Amino acid sequence: MTQLSRLFLLLLLPTLLLAEAPGKNAIATAHPLATAAGQQTLAAGGNAFDAAVTVSAVLAVVEPYSSGIGGGGFWLLHRKDGHEVVVDGRETAPARAHRDMYLDQHGEPIPNLSMDGPLAAGIPGEPAALAHIAGRYGKLPLSQSLAPAIHLARNGFSVTPHYQKMAGWRLEALNVSPAAAAIFLLHGEVPPLGHTIRQPQLASTLELLAQRGHDGFYRGKIAHMLVEAVQQAGGIWTMEDLAGYQVVERPPLKGHYGDYTITSVPPPSSGGIALIQMLQMLERLDYAAAEPPQRSHLLVEVMRRAYRDRAHYLGDSDYVEVPVDHLTSPEYVTRLAAGIDPELATPSTLLPGYGSPVGGNDTTHFSILDREGNYVAATLSINYPFGSGFVAGISGVLLNDEMDDFSVKPGVPNAYGLVGAEANAIAPGKRMLSSMSPSFVSGPGGTAILGTPGGSRIITMVLQGMLEYFDGKEVESWVSRPRIHHQYLPDILYFEAAALSEPLLTALHGRGHILSEAASSWGNMQAVHWDERTGRVTAASDPRGEGRASVR
Ligand code: GLY
């Protein structure tokens, strides 16, 4: 090495180091208390994975309508040495579940059976995932990372307007479960603003998890309590179901858009496949160079095709053959893109296959980057707001209603209007198909860490967040961009009021799109951006929600 190149390296070294470590911690979550608790864990010497455990557990306490230890989720992790993994903590169907369990004697779905009460609940994955992440990737003991959640469960948090909206929506289901009503309602009604929700029983359950790890929840006292309460109320969980629950580590799914690499979640989520398909179609259709009416048209058409494939092919790849490589191959995606009429909408009925759901604001997402360069995108859920509405005895655990994410009957829409096929039929131990899409994007503009709740609309929201990033917009635009959505069936282009101007609406109507303005906005995106070239770290929380982003 010459003197000159040594000098050059020396001068460059600080920049290179900067590229490897952001030197700042950034967190965006759906609740200010979760963001603050995550920062507290980082300040105490924890890494992004410890903070992810803290944030997940605090969200479980303060956003009981979105996620919880009675639910599950997907944690996408990037370690600073480049190791990436999906921790799949998705719920599983109990051993006594069977494909027709929600159908009546005529083979028709029994209303609400897969949504309300303990029969709607899959075996939770979140407690196992938290113990796994802390043990394998964290620096702090699980008990330390869970401490803020235990404190908040015991001491309470304040009812917000969003809490009121969600509780109002699920008032009936919550009132069916005396334990749920006692915790989340006040005299059977939505509690007033500022009312304190205390969950001392949940605090004790979290303490057992903190002390005994995985087994604290899945074996022994809590497991007995859960199974007894579920069975007494007509559910089918057994001790073996709980003892047998395991998280699965999966390699993330990778795809490309121009110079960018997309990293997302494989089956049992449909998110990664659909995102990669949509982006690769857009690349072939030269979306980047298109003008507004054409851009919206192309977006709808790629959404339609990706959601058709979701409905037709996707399910738990541990149980059914999911042709992931084929569905994301350049040849197949080129063929899909070639089928798009550049001028006119393709009626969904002209595409072969089945259909898929409409999204709400349940579920939750957070994004974390630590100063060393570890990062996490995680989307967690108990499905419908307040899950099944059922709290299991004195465990304080609110159970999910994730069983509704299976296709209860092929071709019949679920709570989100999504339809599915055989690949997503119910089977014992199987994971139900998800739309959760925690994702990373890396490329010339830096690293993006993002995701959102929103049922079937999750994937199209993440797509639109990524497109803002590709257009060079700031992180605030990724989370706030007015959104559109199409999911193949129903054949409707949904849009937020600000998403499409009058001339755009006229143009799209003229191309044959069926338009429907949403009564309210949707999604609650949380995103972090690390620009390795400049060392700049920014974060944003969706203005539609009550969350907070913090960079320190
Ligand atoms: N329960 C929402 C999802 O997994 O997509």
mmCIF file of C-alpha atoms and ligand atoms in Angstrom, residues 74 90-91 269-270 310 362-363 381-384 401-402 405 416 418 432-436 454-456 458, ligand 1:
data_model
loop_
_atom_site.group_PDB
_atom_site.id
_atom_site.type_symbol
_atom_site.label_atom_id
_atom_site.label_comp_id
_atom_site.label_asym_id
_atom_site.label_seq_id
_atom_site.Cartn_x
_atom_site.Cartn_y
_atom_site.Cartn_z
ATOM 1 C CA PHE A 74 -43.553 -11.539 12.947
ATOM 2 C CA ARG A 90 -47.643 -16.625 14.469
ATOM 3 C CA GLU A 91 -50.457 -18.455 16.275
ATOM 4 C CA SER A 269 -47.358 -14.245 5.757
ATOM 5 C CA SER A 270 -48.360 -13.256 2.270
ATOM 6 C CA ARG A 310 -52.452 -14.497 -2.436
ATOM 7 C CA ASP A 362 -56.229 -3.482 14.521
ATOM 8 C CA THR A 363 -52.738 -5.026 14.723
ATOM 9 C CA SER A 381 -51.594 -8.848 16.104
ATOM 10 C CA ILE A 382 -54.496 -10.342 17.944
ATOM 11 C CA ASN A 383 -56.478 -9.874 14.709
ATOM 12 C CA TYR A 384 -59.769 -8.050 15.234
ATOM 13 C CA ASP A 401 -59.244 -14.371 17.074
ATOM 14 C CA GLU A 402 -56.627 -15.182 14.506
ATOM 15 C CA ASP A 405 -57.413 -15.587 9.080
ATOM 16 C CA TYR A 416 -61.431 -8.377 5.932
ATOM 17 C CA LEU A 418 -60.457 -11.666 1.867
ATOM 18 C CA MET A 432 -53.073 -19.136 9.435
ATOM 19 C CA LEU A 433 -52.149 -16.944 6.465
ATOM 20 C CA SER A 434 -51.225 -13.390 7.423
ATOM 21 C CA SER A 435 -50.812 -10.070 5.652
ATOM 22 C CA MET A 436 -48.333 -8.714 8.183
ATOM 23 C CA GLY A 454 -54.421 -2.661 8.712
ATOM 24 C CA GLY A 455 -55.608 -6.200 7.926
ATOM 25 C CA SER A 456 -55.620 -6.966 4.224
ATOM 26 C CA ILE A 458 -51.157 -3.853 5.186
HETATM 27 N N1 GLY B 1 -54.566 -10.720 11.526
HETATM 28 C C1 GLY B 1 -54.063 -9.897 10.515
HETATM 29 C C2 GLY B 1 -53.024 -10.562 9.679
HETATM 30 O O1 GLY B 1 -52.311 -11.410 10.163
HETATM 31 O O2 GLY B 1 -52.894 -10.272 8.532
#
